[in-house]
mmCIF file of C-alpha atoms and ligand atoms in Angstrom:
data_model
loop_
_atom_site.group_PDB
_atom_site.id
_atom_site.type_symbol
_atom_site.label_atom_id
_atom_site.label_comp_id
_atom_site.label_asym_id
_atom_site.label_seq_id
_atom_site.Cartn_x
_atom_site.Cartn_y
_atom_site.Cartn_z
ATOM 1 C CA MET A 1 122.307 81.244 138.910
ATOM 2 C CA LYS A 2 120.311 78.285 139.728
ATOM 3 C CA THR A 3 121.065 75.063 142.015
ATOM 4 C CA ILE A 4 120.308 71.904 140.805
ATOM 5 C CA GLY A 5 120.403 69.109 143.183
ATOM 6 C CA PHE A 6 120.231 65.255 142.494
ATOM 7 C CA ILE A 7 119.139 62.485 145.095
ATOM 8 C CA GLY A 8 120.326 59.304 143.632
ATOM 9 C CA THR A 9 122.958 59.833 141.086
ATOM 10 C CA GLY A 10 123.116 55.835 139.937
ATOM 11 C CA TYR A 11 122.641 54.998 135.964
ATOM 12 C CA MET A 12 119.867 57.610 135.267
ATOM 13 C CA GLY A 13 120.337 60.227 137.878
ATOM 14 C CA GLY A 14 124.094 60.111 136.673
ATOM 15 C CA ALA A 15 122.895 60.579 133.372
ATOM 16 C CA LEU A 16 120.966 63.409 133.714
ATOM 17 C CA ALA A 17 123.594 65.192 135.767
ATOM 18 C CA THR A 18 125.899 64.745 133.056
ATOM 19 C CA ALA A 19 123.765 66.392 130.702
ATOM 20 C CA ALA A 20 123.013 69.275 133.345
ATOM 21 C CA SER A 21 126.963 70.114 133.606
ATOM 22 C CA LYS A 22 127.072 69.779 129.859
ATOM 23 C CA SER A 23 124.154 72.811 129.087
ATOM 24 C CA SER A 24 124.633 76.063 128.480
ATOM 25 C CA CYS A 25 122.803 77.075 131.824
ATOM 26 C CA ASP A 26 124.718 78.864 134.698
ATOM 27 C CA ILE A 27 124.329 76.207 137.229
ATOM 28 C CA ARG A 28 125.427 75.317 140.746
ATOM 29 C CA LEU A 29 125.126 71.520 140.859
ATOM 30 C CA LEU A 30 124.739 69.433 143.654
ATOM 31 C CA LEU A 31 125.154 65.357 144.042
ATOM 32 C CA ALA A 32 123.665 62.976 146.645
ATOM 33 C CA ASN A 33 123.704 59.519 146.800
ATOM 34 C CA ARG A 34 123.184 56.544 149.545
ATOM 35 C CA SER A 35 126.887 55.662 148.920
ATOM 36 C CA ARG A 36 128.684 58.883 148.826
ATOM 37 C CA GLU A 37 131.257 57.174 146.317
ATOM 38 C CA LYS A 38 129.005 56.763 143.658
ATOM 39 C CA ALA A 39 128.448 60.367 143.514
ATOM 40 C CA GLU A 40 131.943 61.509 144.514
ATOM 41 C CA LYS A 41 132.736 59.397 141.621
ATOM 42 C CA LEU A 42 130.574 61.378 139.303
ATOM 43 C CA ALA A 43 131.757 64.550 140.860
ATOM 44 C CA GLU A 44 135.465 63.846 139.600
ATOM 45 C CA GLN A 45 133.871 63.703 135.570
ATOM 46 C CA ILE A 46 131.174 66.214 135.393
ATOM 47 C CA GLY A 47 132.224 68.308 138.433
ATOM 48 C CA GLY A 48 129.806 69.793 141.117
ATOM 49 C CA GLU A 49 129.335 69.437 145.058
ATOM 50 C CA VAL A 50 129.073 66.066 146.980
ATOM 51 C CA THR A 51 126.630 66.793 149.586
ATOM 52 C CA ASP A 52 123.705 64.662 151.368
ATOM 53 C CA ASN A 53 119.858 64.696 150.606
ATOM 54 C CA GLN A 54 119.030 67.262 153.371
ATOM 55 C CA THR A 55 121.158 69.958 151.821
ATOM 56 C CA VAL A 56 119.668 69.230 148.075
ATOM 57 C CA ALA A 57 116.421 69.537 149.650
ATOM 58 C CA ARG A 58 117.153 72.726 151.655
ATOM 59 C CA GLU A 59 119.285 74.478 148.724
ATOM 60 C CA ALA A 60 118.168 73.310 145.057
ATOM 61 C CA ASP A 61 115.799 74.987 142.765
ATOM 62 C CA TYR A 62 115.294 71.793 140.849
ATOM 63 C CA ILE A 63 115.617 68.729 142.813
ATOM 64 C CA PHE A 64 115.964 65.559 140.818
ATOM 65 C CA LEU A 65 114.465 62.439 142.041
ATOM 66 C CA GLY A 66 116.729 59.579 140.865
ATOM 67 C CA VAL A 67 116.112 56.813 143.226
ATOM 68 C CA LYS A 68 114.006 53.771 142.635
ATOM 69 C CA PRO A 69 110.221 53.695 142.699
ATOM 70 C CA GLN A 70 110.543 51.640 146.345
ATOM 71 C CA ILE A 71 112.545 54.154 147.938
ATOM 72 C CA LEU A 72 111.063 57.123 147.052
ATOM 73 C CA GLN A 73 108.660 57.083 150.485
ATOM 74 C CA THR A 74 111.808 56.512 152.934
ATOM 75 C CA MET A 75 113.718 58.983 150.972
ATOM 76 C CA TYR A 76 110.895 61.615 151.322
ATOM 77 C CA GLU A 77 110.466 61.047 154.854
ATOM 78 C CA GLY A 78 114.369 61.771 155.352
ATOM 79 C CA ILE A 79 114.117 65.216 153.698
ATOM 80 C CA GLU A 80 109.763 65.752 154.377
ATOM 81 C CA ASP A 81 110.855 68.576 157.541
ATOM 82 C CA VAL A 82 113.415 70.198 155.555
ATOM 83 C CA LEU A 83 111.162 70.860 152.854
ATOM 84 C CA LYS A 84 108.196 72.058 155.036
ATOM 85 C CA GLU A 85 110.565 74.796 156.300
ATOM 86 C CA ARG A 86 111.319 76.254 152.865
ATOM 87 C CA LYS A 87 109.427 79.412 152.336
ATOM 88 C CA ASP A 88 111.173 80.071 148.728
ATOM 89 C CA ARG A 89 109.857 77.901 145.382
ATOM 90 C CA TYR A 90 111.229 74.663 144.357
ATOM 91 C CA VAL A 91 110.614 72.164 141.208
ATOM 92 C CA ILE A 92 110.425 68.726 141.588
ATOM 93 C CA VAL A 93 111.935 66.652 138.751
ATOM 94 C CA SER A 94 111.025 63.009 138.676
ATOM 95 C CA MET A 95 111.977 60.370 136.559
ATOM 96 C CA ILE A 96 110.764 57.741 138.963
ATOM 97 C CA ALA A 97 108.882 55.236 136.891
ATOM 98 C CA GLY A 98 105.646 54.587 137.543
ATOM 99 C CA LYS A 99 104.898 57.670 140.102
ATOM 100 C CA ASP A 100 102.617 60.063 138.534
ATOM 101 C CA ILE A 101 102.315 63.903 139.118
ATOM 102 C CA ALA A 102 99.161 63.701 141.254
ATOM 103 C CA LEU A 103 101.024 61.518 143.878
ATOM 104 C CA LEU A 104 104.134 63.850 143.944
ATOM 105 C CA GLU A 105 101.983 67.097 143.993
ATOM 106 C CA GLU A 106 100.600 65.335 147.103
ATOM 107 C CA MET A 107 103.780 64.496 148.418
ATOM 108 C CA PHE A 108 105.365 67.684 147.777
ATOM 109 C CA ASP A 109 103.078 70.042 149.226
ATOM 110 C CA GLY A 110 101.780 70.938 145.904
ATOM 111 C CA ALA A 111 105.272 71.895 144.758
ATOM 112 C CA PRO A 112 105.532 72.344 140.861
ATOM 113 C CA VAL A 113 106.332 68.963 139.531
ATOM 114 C CA ILE A 114 108.178 67.895 136.203
ATOM 115 C CA ARG A 115 107.827 64.218 135.298
ATOM 116 C CA PHE A 116 110.645 63.114 133.267
ATOM 117 C CA MET A 117 110.827 59.710 131.183
ATOM 118 C CA PRO A 118 114.652 59.498 130.129
ATOM 119 C CA ASN A 119 116.567 56.318 128.840
ATOM 120 C CA MET A 120 119.512 54.769 129.174
ATOM 121 C CA PRO A 121 120.935 56.332 125.632
ATOM 122 C CA VAL A 122 120.592 60.110 127.503
ATOM 123 C CA THR A 123 124.345 59.057 128.986
ATOM 124 C CA VAL A 124 126.005 59.465 125.420
ATOM 125 C CA GLY A 125 123.633 62.278 124.789
ATOM 126 C CA SER A 126 121.350 60.146 122.345
ATOM 127 C CA GLY A 127 118.522 59.611 124.725
ATOM 128 C CA LEU A 128 114.832 59.584 124.217
ATOM 129 C CA SER A 129 112.949 61.253 126.933
ATOM 130 C CA PHE A 130 109.520 62.361 127.410
ATOM 131 C CA TYR A 131 108.151 64.934 130.189
ATOM 132 C CA ALA A 132 105.069 66.347 131.530
ATOM 133 C CA PHE A 133 104.402 69.511 133.241
ATOM 134 C CA SER A 134 102.102 69.884 136.454
ATOM 135 C CA ASP A 135 99.675 72.994 136.101
ATOM 136 C CA ASN A 136 101.582 75.196 138.191
ATOM 137 C CA VAL A 137 105.125 75.026 136.350
ATOM 138 C CA SER A 138 106.094 78.511 135.136
ATOM 139 C CA GLU A 139 106.920 79.378 131.476
ATOM 140 C CA GLU A 140 110.200 80.534 132.876
ATOM 141 C CA GLU A 141 110.511 77.317 134.402
ATOM 142 C CA LYS A 142 109.463 75.303 131.424
ATOM 143 C CA ALA A 143 112.184 76.958 129.238
ATOM 144 C CA PHE A 144 114.958 76.372 131.462
ATOM 145 C CA PHE A 145 114.441 72.722 132.465
ATOM 146 C CA LEU A 146 114.518 72.292 128.450
ATOM 147 C CA GLU A 147 118.096 74.320 128.090
ATOM 148 C CA LEU A 148 119.311 72.325 131.095
ATOM 149 C CA MET A 149 118.151 68.665 129.449
ATOM 150 C CA LYS A 150 119.146 69.625 125.888
ATOM 151 C CA GLN A 151 122.200 67.737 126.073
ATOM 152 C CA SER A 152 120.521 64.456 126.809
ATOM 153 C CA GLY A 153 119.089 64.175 123.285
ATOM 154 C CA ALA A 154 115.500 64.089 121.936
ATOM 155 C CA LEU A 155 112.951 65.578 124.041
ATOM 156 C CA HIS A 156 109.332 65.180 123.680
ATOM 157 C CA GLU A 157 106.268 66.970 125.456
ATOM 158 C CA SER A 158 103.684 64.361 126.067
ATOM 159 C CA ASP A 159 100.409 63.743 127.908
ATOM 160 C CA GLU A 160 101.099 62.094 131.397
ATOM 161 C CA HIS A 161 98.397 59.658 130.299
ATOM 162 C CA TYR A 162 100.624 57.749 128.049
ATOM 163 C CA MET A 163 103.602 58.117 130.065
ATOM 164 C CA MET A 164 103.589 54.247 131.015
ATOM 165 C CA ALA A 165 103.117 53.348 127.367
ATOM 166 C CA LEU A 166 105.783 55.645 126.102
ATOM 167 C CA GLY A 167 108.259 54.603 129.150
ATOM 168 C CA GLY A 168 108.083 51.252 127.686
ATOM 169 C CA VAL A 169 109.462 52.316 124.075
ATOM 170 C CA SER A 170 111.938 54.688 125.505
ATOM 171 C CA GLY A 171 113.062 53.234 128.860
ATOM 172 C CA CYS A 172 112.628 49.899 128.578
ATOM 173 C CA ALA A 173 113.257 49.006 125.086
ATOM 174 C CA PRO A 174 116.849 49.870 125.034
ATOM 175 C CA ALA A 175 117.158 46.755 126.817
ATOM 176 C CA PHE A 176 115.455 44.765 124.011
ATOM 177 C CA ALA A 177 117.295 46.688 121.575
ATOM 178 C CA ALA A 178 120.578 45.520 123.502
ATOM 179 C CA MET A 179 119.335 41.801 123.195
ATOM 180 C CA PHE A 180 118.739 42.159 119.517
ATOM 181 C CA LEU A 181 122.447 43.585 119.292
ATOM 182 C CA GLU A 182 123.740 40.788 121.345
ATOM 183 C CA ALA A 183 121.785 37.917 119.492
ATOM 184 C CA LEU A 184 122.867 39.470 115.870
ATOM 185 C CA ALA A 185 126.784 39.290 117.136
ATOM 186 C CA ASP A 186 125.956 35.807 118.357
ATOM 187 C CA GLY A 187 124.704 35.083 114.768
ATOM 188 C CA ALA A 188 127.823 36.621 112.997
ATOM 189 C CA VAL A 189 130.057 34.749 115.228
ATOM 190 C CA THR A 190 128.248 31.611 114.352
ATOM 191 C CA CYS A 191 128.891 32.386 110.859
ATOM 192 C CA GLY A 192 132.874 32.911 111.461
ATOM 193 C CA VAL A 193 132.874 36.913 112.597
ATOM 194 C CA SER A 194 134.854 37.833 115.159
ATOM 195 C CA ARG A 195 133.169 38.656 118.505
ATOM 196 C CA LYS A 196 134.577 42.016 119.001
ATOM 197 C CA ASP A 197 133.952 43.456 115.328
ATOM 198 C CA ALA A 198 130.227 41.252 115.433
ATOM 199 C CA TYR A 199 129.161 43.654 118.280
ATOM 200 C CA VAL A 200 130.521 46.761 116.509
ATOM 201 C CA TYR A 201 129.031 45.729 113.104
ATOM 202 C CA ALA A 202 125.397 44.767 114.396
ATOM 203 C CA ALA A 203 125.524 48.290 116.578
ATOM 204 C CA GLU A 204 126.252 50.391 113.371
ATOM 205 C CA MET A 205 123.722 48.165 111.301
ATOM 206 C CA LEU A 206 121.005 49.382 113.981
ATOM 207 C CA LYS A 207 122.023 52.790 113.953
ATOM 208 C CA GLY A 208 122.179 53.124 110.186
ATOM 209 C CA THR A 209 118.583 51.253 109.917
ATOM 210 C CA ALA A 210 117.004 53.801 112.771
ATOM 211 C CA GLU A 211 119.047 56.807 110.980
ATOM 212 C CA LEU A 212 117.505 55.112 107.493
ATOM 213 C CA TYR A 213 113.984 55.390 109.261
ATOM 214 C CA LEU A 214 114.177 59.001 110.858
ATOM 215 C CA THR A 215 115.694 60.489 107.606
ATOM 216 C CA ASN A 216 112.974 59.424 105.026
ATOM 217 C CA ARG A 217 110.147 58.247 107.343
ATOM 218 C CA ASP A 218 109.169 55.104 105.177
ATOM 219 C CA HIS A 219 107.035 52.579 106.465
ATOM 220 C CA PRO A 220 109.571 50.265 108.452
ATOM 221 C CA GLY A 221 107.844 47.421 106.404
ATOM 222 C CA ALA A 222 108.993 49.585 103.339
ATOM 223 C CA ILE A 223 112.683 49.288 104.260
ATOM 224 C CA LYS A 224 112.039 45.811 105.137
ATOM 225 C CA ASP A 225 110.575 45.094 101.356
ATOM 226 C CA SER A 226 113.323 46.971 99.862
ATOM 227 C CA VAL A 227 115.876 44.939 101.411
ATOM 228 C CA CYS A 228 114.161 41.528 100.505
ATOM 229 C CA SER A 229 114.934 40.822 96.781
ATOM 230 C CA PRO A 230 112.512 38.061 95.064
ATOM 231 C CA ALA A 231 114.150 34.381 96.190
ATOM 232 C CA GLY A 232 116.987 36.363 97.784
ATOM 233 C CA LEU A 233 118.970 35.923 101.060
ATOM 234 C CA THR A 234 117.130 38.298 103.628
ATOM 235 C CA ILE A 235 113.390 37.075 103.058
ATOM 236 C CA GLU A 236 114.771 33.551 103.865
ATOM 237 C CA GLY A 237 115.323 35.062 107.444
ATOM 238 C CA VAL A 238 112.507 36.978 107.374
ATOM 239 C CA ARG A 239 110.283 33.714 107.108
ATOM 240 C CA VAL A 240 112.366 32.576 110.080
ATOM 241 C CA LEU A 241 111.683 35.450 112.266
ATOM 242 C CA GLU A 242 107.722 35.328 111.271
ATOM 243 C CA ARG A 243 107.411 31.760 111.989
ATOM 244 C CA ARG A 244 109.687 32.363 115.586
ATOM 245 C CA ALA A 245 106.931 34.979 116.471
ATOM 246 C CA PHE A 246 109.510 37.737 116.603
ATOM 247 C CA ARG A 247 106.983 40.673 116.393
ATOM 248 C CA SER A 248 104.754 39.445 118.271
ATOM 249 C CA ALA A 249 107.172 38.657 120.912
ATOM 250 C CA VAL A 250 108.350 42.438 120.805
ATOM 251 C CA ILE A 251 104.930 43.393 121.003
ATOM 252 C CA ASP A 252 104.375 41.568 123.832
ATOM 253 C CA ALA A 253 107.152 42.384 125.567
ATOM 254 C CA LEU A 254 106.359 46.249 125.221
ATOM 255 C CA VAL A 255 102.793 45.504 126.640
ATOM 256 C CA ALA A 256 104.451 43.533 129.812
ATOM 257 C CA THR A 257 105.939 46.774 130.552
ATOM 258 C CA PHE A 258 102.986 48.862 130.338
ATOM 259 C CA GLU A 259 100.904 46.466 132.785
ATOM 260 C CA LYS A 260 103.500 46.311 135.507
ATOM 261 C CA ARG A 261 102.601 48.191 138.596
ATOM 262 C CA PHE A 262 104.484 48.895 141.578
HETATM 263 N N1 NAP B 1 117.600 52.915 134.061
HETATM 264 C C1 NAP B 1 116.831 53.621 133.023
HETATM 265 O O1 NAP B 1 116.983 52.786 131.827
HETATM 266 C C2 NAP B 1 115.641 54.296 133.649
HETATM 267 C C3 NAP B 1 114.664 54.910 132.403
HETATM 268 C C4 NAP B 1 113.811 55.723 132.903
HETATM 269 C C5 NAP B 1 113.369 55.777 134.259
HETATM 270 N N2 NAP B 1 114.411 55.182 135.368
HETATM 271 C C6 NAP B 1 113.835 55.642 136.852
HETATM 272 O O2 NAP B 1 115.085 56.058 137.361
HETATM 273 C C7 NAP B 1 115.087 55.911 138.520
HETATM 274 C C8 NAP B 1 116.655 55.448 139.013
HETATM 275 O O3 NAP B 1 117.248 54.042 138.222
HETATM 276 P P1 NAP B 1 118.124 53.600 138.104
HETATM 277 O O4 NAP B 1 118.430 52.814 137.015
HETATM 278 O O5 NAP B 1 119.204 54.957 137.506
HETATM 279 O O6 NAP B 1 119.039 53.184 139.147
HETATM 280 P P2 NAP B 1 120.016 52.971 140.124
HETATM 281 O O7 NAP B 1 121.117 52.932 139.207
HETATM 282 O O8 NAP B 1 120.007 51.954 141.377
HETATM 283 O O9 NAP B 1 120.179 54.234 140.875
HETATM 284 C C9 NAP B 1 119.686 54.357 142.366
HETATM 285 C C10 NAP B 1 120.448 55.183 142.798
HETATM 286 O O10 NAP B 1 119.438 55.782 144.019
HETATM 287 C C11 NAP B 1 120.638 55.473 145.285
HETATM 288 N N3 NAP B 1 119.809 55.811 146.476
HETATM 289 C C12 NAP B 1 119.178 54.603 146.968
HETATM 290 N N4 NAP B 1 118.684 55.137 147.981
HETATM 291 C C13 NAP B 1 118.683 56.607 148.241
HETATM 292 C C14 NAP B 1 118.465 57.584 149.096
HETATM 293 N N5 NAP B 1 117.796 57.052 150.343
HETATM 294 N N6 NAP B 1 119.145 58.548 149.139
HETATM 295 C C15 NAP B 1 119.862 58.932 148.123
HETATM 296 N N7 NAP B 1 120.178 58.065 146.947
HETATM 297 C C16 NAP B 1 119.480 56.751 147.485
HETATM 298 C C17 NAP B 1 121.480 54.293 144.911
HETATM 299 O O11 NAP B 1 122.532 54.311 145.800
HETATM 300 P P3 NAP B 1 123.115 53.405 146.176
HETATM 301 O O12 NAP B 1 124.361 53.413 145.091
HETATM 302 O O13 NAP B 1 123.763 53.198 147.555
HETATM 303 O O14 NAP B 1 122.709 51.975 145.658
HETATM 304 C C18 NAP B 1 121.463 54.525 143.317
HETATM 305 O O15 NAP B 1 122.900 55.162 143.524
HETATM 306 C C19 NAP B 1 114.251 55.187 138.887
HETATM 307 O O16 NAP B 1 113.463 55.366 139.773
HETATM 308 C C20 NAP B 1 113.841 54.335 137.531
HETATM 309 O O17 NAP B 1 112.678 53.997 137.307
HETATM 310 C C21 NAP B 1 115.415 54.523 135.136
#
């Protein structure tokens, strides 16, 4: 049995702990969070022991870091002594945006590091996550980690070099997609559809279009063309979106996430 510990059980730490709890791996789950109530509420839903950062640092075979980037240093200082006393092997799993493997290896004294870039849909098992391993992660640890995270959704290994770019598409873009969903619903409400129905219909349309692409792999432009009949309704909407620089705004948004540094 492996002990899996989470330091920080907010949105993302909580979602990954949930995925771990649903995995087929034989695990003991430790949950630590600054405000203990959050970890307690999570433990009520998925099981596991609520504990503190030091206990996770002392006992976990896989230590998941789920705190914000700005908190990493102070969080580390709180567990540094405990980690330095450890004689056994442990793996650091970091979901912290913008903190690379080299930095984490140095901080955690050469411990094996898995950098993981998940996104909010992991909460419902439909995530898109990227991962990269430090050189000293063993084949057995890689296989265990992938099995542990299997219930979170799609998993893709990535060159760490592309992690920031991929983090924009996977981690940030659900916010943009949700804004698009909201805007579609606002448009539908303007045209007389009820608010409650509008969100559901817009979400089902987005899901269906994504499925259409993933099933057939036709170019997105070809999907657009297949919907736009000559002198029809859809091309009128496409014309408006082009005039308002819709695609350019989305491209700029992704680039802005890529260029942001903490
Ligand atoms: N959200 C995303 O879509 C997403 C995607 C990819 C990566 N990430 C990464 O995931 C990490 C967490 O993001 P999030 O969105 O889950 O943020 P979040 O909901 O704010 O979660 C952070 C959690 O860390 C806890 N915390 C703060 N200081 C702590 C400490 N010293 N010891 C233990 N727990 C501590 C906070 O507790 P309190 O409740 O007391 O504040 C909070 O529950 C970030 O590094 C982010 O870059 C997030």
